[in-house]
Amino acid sequence: MIHQLQHLTTTFIAKFSMIIMLSILICLPLSNLKAKETTLNNSITESLKIQLLEDSTFLSKLSEKITPRTNDDYIREIVKDYLLKNPEIMIEMQLILQEKLGGIEEQQAFVIKSLEKEIFQSPHDAVFGNPNGKIILVEFFDYNCNFCKRFYSSMVNLIKNTQTCE
């Protein structure tokens, strides 16, 4: 009886092993087939992409679809709509600009203060108007600047009409 039990166990193990081996042999090509299908699908997709990108008709149609979204008028309209829907952005921009300009004004004030003697009391500068005037007006002038040239006549009129201006 022990011998029969051992024989039965051995037979069972042998048959079970055979079933597992057959399953592996059957499923192995199927799993490889799936990998081959995936590779084939990928290569077909890549081939289609290349064909589409080389097709001038497709590219012109694509360009027609994309172009309206990239022209200046379309972008202006988007920005305008966004700013109208979010006006607080304009306030935020104004505050940031004021901070930057405030920093620049502080730098300019510091430079003027550090060069105060050279700017306001230089013996080499020309004096127009009353040399003993109570108000000192310093003009920073660039001969190549059109705005400076236009302002010159206003400056001369100011000095002529103001007796306390040096």
PDB file of C-alpha atoms in Angstrom:
ATOM      1  CA  MET A   1       0.000   0.000   0.000  1.00  0.00           C
ATOM      2  CA  ILE A   2       2.835   2.333   0.719  1.00  0.00           C
ATOM      3  CA  HIS A   3       4.242   1.398  -2.621  1.00  0.00           C
ATOM      4  CA  GLN A   4       0.961   2.257  -4.336  1.00  0.00           C
ATOM      5  CA  LEU A   5       0.813   5.578  -2.502  1.00  0.00           C
ATOM      6  CA  GLN A   6       4.358   6.410  -3.548  1.00  0.00           C
ATOM      7  CA  HIS A   7       3.596   5.380  -7.118  1.00  0.00           C
ATOM      8  CA  LEU A   8       0.462   7.516  -7.109  1.00  0.00           C
ATOM      9  CA  THR A   9       2.380  10.507  -5.725  1.00  0.00           C
ATOM     10  CA  THR A  10       5.134  10.078  -8.272  1.00  0.00           C
ATOM     11  CA  THR A  11       2.624   9.758 -11.078  1.00  0.00           C
ATOM     12  CA  PHE A  12       0.767  12.816  -9.851  1.00  0.00           C
ATOM     13  CA  ILE A  13       3.975  14.868  -9.640  1.00  0.00           C
ATOM     14  CA  ALA A  14       5.040  13.680 -13.097  1.00  0.00           C
ATOM     15  CA  LYS A  15       1.685  14.533 -14.647  1.00  0.00           C
ATOM     16  CA  PHE A  16       1.529  17.859 -12.813  1.00  0.00           C
ATOM     17  CA  SER A  17       5.041  18.717 -14.023  1.00  0.00           C
ATOM     18  CA  MET A  18       4.056  17.780 -17.565  1.00  0.00           C
ATOM     19  CA  ILE A  19       1.019  20.065 -17.398  1.00  0.00           C
ATOM     20  CA  ILE A  20       3.132  22.960 -16.132  1.00  0.00           C
ATOM     21  CA  MET A  21       5.783  22.377 -18.807  1.00  0.00           C
ATOM     22  CA  LEU A  22       3.150  22.239 -21.531  1.00  0.00           C
ATOM     23  CA  SER A  23       1.546  25.421 -20.203  1.00  0.00           C
ATOM     24  CA  ILE A  24       4.890  27.182 -20.274  1.00  0.00           C
ATOM     25  CA  LEU A  25       5.618  25.944 -23.777  1.00  0.00           C
ATOM     26  CA  ILE A  26       2.198  27.050 -25.001  1.00  0.00           C
ATOM     27  CA  CYS A  27       2.145  30.447 -23.240  1.00  0.00           C
ATOM     28  CA  LEU A  28       5.735  31.399 -23.978  1.00  0.00           C
ATOM     29  CA  PRO A  29       5.190  31.940 -27.710  1.00  0.00           C
ATOM     30  CA  LEU A  30       1.953  33.785 -26.964  1.00  0.00           C
ATOM     31  CA  SER A  31       3.695  36.245 -24.662  1.00  0.00           C
ATOM     32  CA  ASN A  32       6.385  36.731 -27.270  1.00  0.00           C
ATOM     33  CA  LEU A  33       3.636  37.251 -29.837  1.00  0.00           C
ATOM     34  CA  LYS A  34       2.225  40.094 -27.740  1.00  0.00           C
ATOM     35  CA  ALA A  35       5.654  41.733 -27.592  1.00  0.00           C
ATOM     36  CA  LYS A  36       5.979  41.329 -31.352  1.00  0.00           C
ATOM     37  CA  GLU A  37       2.531  42.898 -31.832  1.00  0.00           C
ATOM     38  CA  THR A  38       3.525  45.862 -29.638  1.00  0.00           C
ATOM     39  CA  THR A  39       6.758  46.316 -31.574  1.00  0.00           C
ATOM     40  CA  LEU A  40       4.871  46.051 -34.852  1.00  0.00           C
ATOM     41  CA  ASN A  41       2.271  48.593 -33.681  1.00  0.00           C
ATOM     42  CA  ASN A  42       5.023  50.990 -32.584  1.00  0.00           C
ATOM     43  CA  SER A  43       6.827  50.714 -35.903  1.00  0.00           C
ATOM     44  CA  ILE A  44       3.558  51.239 -37.811  1.00  0.00           C
ATOM     45  CA  THR A  45       2.798  54.310 -35.687  1.00  0.00           C
ATOM     46  CA  GLU A  46       6.276  55.730 -36.267  1.00  0.00           C
ATOM     47  CA  SER A  47       5.971  55.060 -39.988  1.00  0.00           C
ATOM     48  CA  LEU A  48       2.615  56.857 -40.106  1.00  0.00           C
ATOM     49  CA  LYS A  49       4.060  59.836 -38.233  1.00  0.00           C
ATOM     50  CA  ILE A  50       6.919  60.102 -40.703  1.00  0.00           C
ATOM     51  CA  GLN A  51       4.562  59.837 -43.665  1.00  0.00           C
ATOM     52  CA  LEU A  52       2.301  62.544 -42.240  1.00  0.00           C
ATOM     53  CA  LEU A  53       5.183  64.901 -41.523  1.00  0.00           C
ATOM     54  CA  GLU A  54       6.487  64.434 -45.054  1.00  0.00           C
ATOM     55  CA  ASP A  55       3.064  65.026 -46.625  1.00  0.00           C
ATOM     56  CA  SER A  56       2.810  68.634 -47.836  1.00  0.00           C
ATOM     57  CA  THR A  57      -0.999  68.554 -47.948  1.00  0.00           C
ATOM     58  CA  PHE A  58      -1.186  67.462 -44.331  1.00  0.00           C
ATOM     59  CA  LEU A  59       1.329  70.119 -43.301  1.00  0.00           C
ATOM     60  CA  SER A  60      -0.543  72.892 -45.101  1.00  0.00           C
ATOM     61  CA  LYS A  61      -3.830  71.855 -43.466  1.00  0.00           C
ATOM     62  CA  LEU A  62      -2.097  71.703 -40.095  1.00  0.00           C
ATOM     63  CA  SER A  63      -0.623  75.146 -40.696  1.00  0.00           C
ATOM     64  CA  GLU A  64      -4.080  76.523 -41.500  1.00  0.00           C
ATOM     65  CA  LYS A  65      -5.361  75.150 -38.204  1.00  0.00           C
ATOM     66  CA  ILE A  66      -2.451  76.481 -36.151  1.00  0.00           C
ATOM     67  CA  THR A  67      -1.913  79.902 -37.795  1.00  0.00           C
ATOM     68  CA  PRO A  68      -5.093  81.590 -36.511  1.00  0.00           C
ATOM     69  CA  ARG A  69      -3.956  80.844 -32.980  1.00  0.00           C
ATOM     70  CA  THR A  70      -0.533  82.402 -33.427  1.00  0.00           C
ATOM     71  CA  ASN A  71      -1.246  85.705 -35.161  1.00  0.00           C
ATOM     72  CA  ASP A  72      -0.862  89.001 -33.297  1.00  0.00           C
ATOM     73  CA  ASP A  73      -4.542  89.938 -33.324  1.00  0.00           C
ATOM     74  CA  TYR A  74      -5.530  86.637 -31.741  1.00  0.00           C
ATOM     75  CA  ILE A  75      -2.898  87.009 -29.022  1.00  0.00           C
ATOM     76  CA  ARG A  76      -3.943  90.633 -28.365  1.00  0.00           C
ATOM     77  CA  GLU A  77      -7.544  89.507 -27.989  1.00  0.00           C
ATOM     78  CA  ILE A  78      -6.546  86.805 -25.498  1.00  0.00           C
ATOM     79  CA  VAL A  79      -4.451  89.240 -23.446  1.00  0.00           C
ATOM     80  CA  LYS A  80      -7.191  91.883 -23.517  1.00  0.00           C
ATOM     81  CA  ASP A  81      -9.842  89.386 -22.394  1.00  0.00           C
ATOM     82  CA  TYR A  82      -7.574  88.137 -19.628  1.00  0.00           C
ATOM     83  CA  LEU A  83      -6.819  91.639 -18.357  1.00  0.00           C
ATOM     84  CA  LEU A  84     -10.489  92.635 -18.477  1.00  0.00           C
ATOM     85  CA  LYS A  85     -11.420  89.549 -16.486  1.00  0.00           C
ATOM     86  CA  ASN A  86      -8.521  90.057 -14.038  1.00  0.00           C
ATOM     87  CA  PRO A  87      -8.018  93.839 -13.623  1.00  0.00           C
ATOM     88  CA  GLU A  88      -6.207  93.349 -10.316  1.00  0.00           C
ATOM     89  CA  ILE A  89      -3.182  92.347 -12.383  1.00  0.00           C
ATOM     90  CA  MET A  90      -2.895  95.944 -13.595  1.00  0.00           C
ATOM     91  CA  ILE A  91      -2.779  97.191 -10.007  1.00  0.00           C
ATOM     92  CA  GLU A  92      -0.154  94.597  -9.165  1.00  0.00           C
ATOM     93  CA  MET A  93       1.899  95.668 -12.187  1.00  0.00           C
ATOM     94  CA  GLN A  94       1.594  99.331 -11.166  1.00  0.00           C
ATOM     95  CA  LEU A  95       2.807  98.545  -7.640  1.00  0.00           C
ATOM     96  CA  ILE A  96       5.795  96.618  -8.950  1.00  0.00           C
ATOM     97  CA  LEU A  97       6.633  99.469 -11.336  1.00  0.00           C
ATOM     98  CA  GLN A  98       6.419 102.002  -8.497  1.00  0.00           C
ATOM     99  CA  GLU A  99       8.763  99.864  -6.390  1.00  0.00           C
ATOM    100  CA  LYS A 100      11.294  99.729  -9.224  1.00  0.00           C
ATOM    101  CA  LEU A 101      11.005 103.457  -9.927  1.00  0.00           C
ATOM    102  CA  GLY A 102      11.251 104.203  -6.216  1.00  0.00           C
ATOM    103  CA  GLY A 103      14.504 102.277  -6.103  1.00  0.00           C
ATOM    104  CA  ILE A 104      15.816 104.213  -9.094  1.00  0.00           C
ATOM    105  CA  GLU A 105      14.796 107.541  -7.512  1.00  0.00           C
ATOM    106  CA  GLU A 106      16.598 106.581  -4.305  1.00  0.00           C
ATOM    107  CA  GLN A 107      19.743 105.772  -6.291  1.00  0.00           C
ATOM    108  CA  GLN A 108      19.519 109.075  -8.150  1.00  0.00           C
ATOM    109  CA  ALA A 109      18.992 111.007  -4.909  1.00  0.00           C
ATOM    110  CA  PHE A 110      22.008 109.259  -3.388  1.00  0.00           C
ATOM    111  CA  VAL A 111      24.207 110.135  -6.380  1.00  0.00           C
ATOM    112  CA  ILE A 112      23.039 113.758  -6.359  1.00  0.00           C
ATOM    113  CA  LYS A 113      23.632 114.008  -2.597  1.00  0.00           C
ATOM    114  CA  SER A 114      27.118 112.512  -2.903  1.00  0.00           C
ATOM    115  CA  LEU A 115      27.990 114.974  -5.706  1.00  0.00           C
ATOM    116  CA  GLU A 116      26.143 117.945  -4.184  1.00  0.00           C
ATOM    117  CA  LYS A 117      29.181 120.214  -3.969  1.00  0.00           C
ATOM    118  CA  GLU A 118      30.249 119.524  -7.574  1.00  0.00           C
ATOM    119  CA  ILE A 119      26.695 120.008  -8.875  1.00  0.00           C
ATOM    120  CA  PHE A 120      25.525 123.093  -6.968  1.00  0.00           C
ATOM    121  CA  GLN A 121      28.739 124.964  -6.105  1.00  0.00           C
ATOM    122  CA  SER A 122      31.169 124.343  -8.943  1.00  0.00           C
ATOM    123  CA  PRO A 123      33.172 127.458  -9.873  1.00  0.00           C
ATOM    124  CA  HIS A 124      33.554 126.119 -13.422  1.00  0.00           C
ATOM    125  CA  ASP A 125      29.842 126.100 -14.291  1.00  0.00           C
ATOM    126  CA  ALA A 126      28.146 128.901 -16.183  1.00  0.00           C
ATOM    127  CA  VAL A 127      25.512 130.905 -14.304  1.00  0.00           C
ATOM    128  CA  PHE A 128      22.527 132.320 -16.155  1.00  0.00           C
ATOM    129  CA  GLY A 129      20.156 134.662 -14.400  1.00  0.00           C
ATOM    130  CA  ASN A 130      20.681 136.185 -10.958  1.00  0.00           C
ATOM    131  CA  PRO A 131      24.025 134.967  -9.503  1.00  0.00           C
ATOM    132  CA  ASN A 132      22.721 135.732  -5.988  1.00  0.00           C
ATOM    133  CA  GLY A 133      19.326 134.103  -6.506  1.00  0.00           C
ATOM    134  CA  LYS A 134      17.644 132.062  -3.781  1.00  0.00           C
ATOM    135  CA  ILE A 135      16.640 129.250  -6.138  1.00  0.00           C
ATOM    136  CA  ILE A 136      19.328 127.213  -7.844  1.00  0.00           C
ATOM    137  CA  LEU A 137      18.205 125.413 -10.962  1.00  0.00           C
ATOM    138  CA  VAL A 138      20.658 122.856 -12.308  1.00  0.00           C
ATOM    139  CA  GLU A 139      20.218 121.742 -15.893  1.00  0.00           C
ATOM    140  CA  PHE A 140      21.580 118.416 -17.049  1.00  0.00           C
ATOM    141  CA  PHE A 141      21.895 118.866 -20.781  1.00  0.00           C
ATOM    142  CA  ASP A 142      22.924 116.558 -23.595  1.00  0.00           C
ATOM    143  CA  TYR A 143      23.638 118.290 -26.905  1.00  0.00           C
ATOM    144  CA  ASN A 144      22.605 115.165 -28.822  1.00  0.00           C
ATOM    145  CA  CYS A 145      19.247 114.869 -27.054  1.00  0.00           C
ATOM    146  CA  ASN A 146      16.278 116.280 -28.983  1.00  0.00           C
ATOM    147  CA  PHE A 147      14.221 116.680 -25.795  1.00  0.00           C
ATOM    148  CA  CYS A 148      17.004 118.708 -24.184  1.00  0.00           C
ATOM    149  CA  LYS A 149      17.189 120.935 -27.265  1.00  0.00           C
ATOM    150  CA  ARG A 150      13.426 121.528 -27.215  1.00  0.00           C
ATOM    151  CA  PHE A 151      13.446 122.286 -23.489  1.00  0.00           C
ATOM    152  CA  TYR A 152      16.215 124.884 -23.839  1.00  0.00           C
ATOM    153  CA  SER A 153      13.875 127.717 -24.908  1.00  0.00           C
ATOM    154  CA  SER A 154      11.566 126.975 -21.947  1.00  0.00           C
ATOM    155  CA  MET A 155      14.571 127.104 -19.629  1.00  0.00           C
ATOM    156  CA  VAL A 156      15.690 130.489 -20.975  1.00  0.00           C
ATOM    157  CA  ASN A 157      12.148 131.904 -20.550  1.00  0.00           C
ATOM    158  CA  LEU A 158      12.002 130.583 -16.976  1.00  0.00           C
ATOM    159  CA  ILE A 159      15.289 132.249 -16.063  1.00  0.00           C
ATOM    160  CA  LYS A 160      14.249 135.577 -17.646  1.00  0.00           C
ATOM    161  CA  ASN A 161      10.875 135.639 -15.887  1.00  0.00           C
ATOM    162  CA  THR A 162      12.152 134.592 -12.451  1.00  0.00           C
ATOM    163  CA  GLN A 163      14.387 137.067 -10.615  1.00  0.00           C
ATOM    164  CA  THR A 164      15.222 134.739  -7.732  1.00  0.00           C
ATOM    165  CA  CYS A 165      16.479 131.951  -9.995  1.00  0.00           C
ATOM    166  CA  GLU A 166      20.212 131.449 -10.455  1.00  0.00           C
TER     167      GLU A 166
END
